């Protein structure tokens, strides 16, 4: 049997803390396709199926991991550095790794003229939004960060949690989520729970993610339009702050996150 994923272990610990007397165990053991992830048990008897997913911006996560995934600092010994380079999510990590050092050398060595302008144009063609050099304790260093959609990173602080429900209603009805919903519909239990993680690089707007990241994020009042066959939804950010939100037949509730997680 494959081991539970790290996020599933975390989800299980948080749900067990929120629902006293409930045990969360692995269901998807790889023995057949399209199995839902977890079973919820009371006194050893399964009563609910749970599928764990994430509203993640996959392209941004992939780019970030490729460029910054190593523990080693990006140092080019013949650069003065340190360069802070902001790229759009459309940038390609392999091209950045290959071409960025040469172009930054040009910017360091040539103050003006056609060659410098050609380097700037080349950077823009690589989806570099900005490149700035400043003092650093690590000469030759290059720091790459992602330019984010302003709608996802900031805005007016929500005074209610209903923006979260508005986003959830649209997101859960997208074709990309249908496979998660279908897994739950096929479950033999009376309760079918969808657990949605909101990571740092999320597709959710600020009006939705902020209430899950804030210590005082308000619970929604609106009732979510869950697909047929889904009885409950859980929402939690991957940040250390904020609470776990749960919608059930009893309405919305919140509980603290758990960070001490036993291994499988």
Coordinates of N, CA and C in Angstrom, one line a residue, residues 10 32-33 66 88 108 133-134 210 232 244:
X10 N -1.7 15.7 7.1 CA -2.0 17.0 7.8 C -3.5 17.2 7.8
X32 N -7.1 0.1 -7.2 CA -8.0 0.3 -8.4 C -8.0 1.8 -8.7
X33 N -8.4 2.1 -9.9 CA -8.4 3.5 -10.3 C -9.6 4.3 -9.7
X66 N 11.3 25.0 -10.0 CA 12.5 24.8 -11.0 C 13.6 25.8 -10.7
X88 N 7.1 36.8 -15.0 CA 5.7 36.4 -15.0 C 5.6 34.9 -15.0
X108 N 25.4 44.8 -16.4 CA 26.4 45.3 -15.5 C 27.6 46.0 -16.2
X133 N 19.5 45.6 -9.5 CA 20.7 45.2 -8.8 C 20.8 46.1 -7.5
X134 N 21.2 45.4 -6.4 CA 21.4 46.2 -5.2 C 22.5 45.5 -4.4
X210 N -7.9 35.5 1.7 CA -7.6 36.3 2.8 C -8.3 35.8 4.1
X232 N -20.4 17.9 2.3 CA -19.5 18.8 3.1 C -18.4 19.3 2.3
X244 N -9.3 26.5 10.0 CA -10.0 25.6 9.1 C -11.5 25.8 9.1

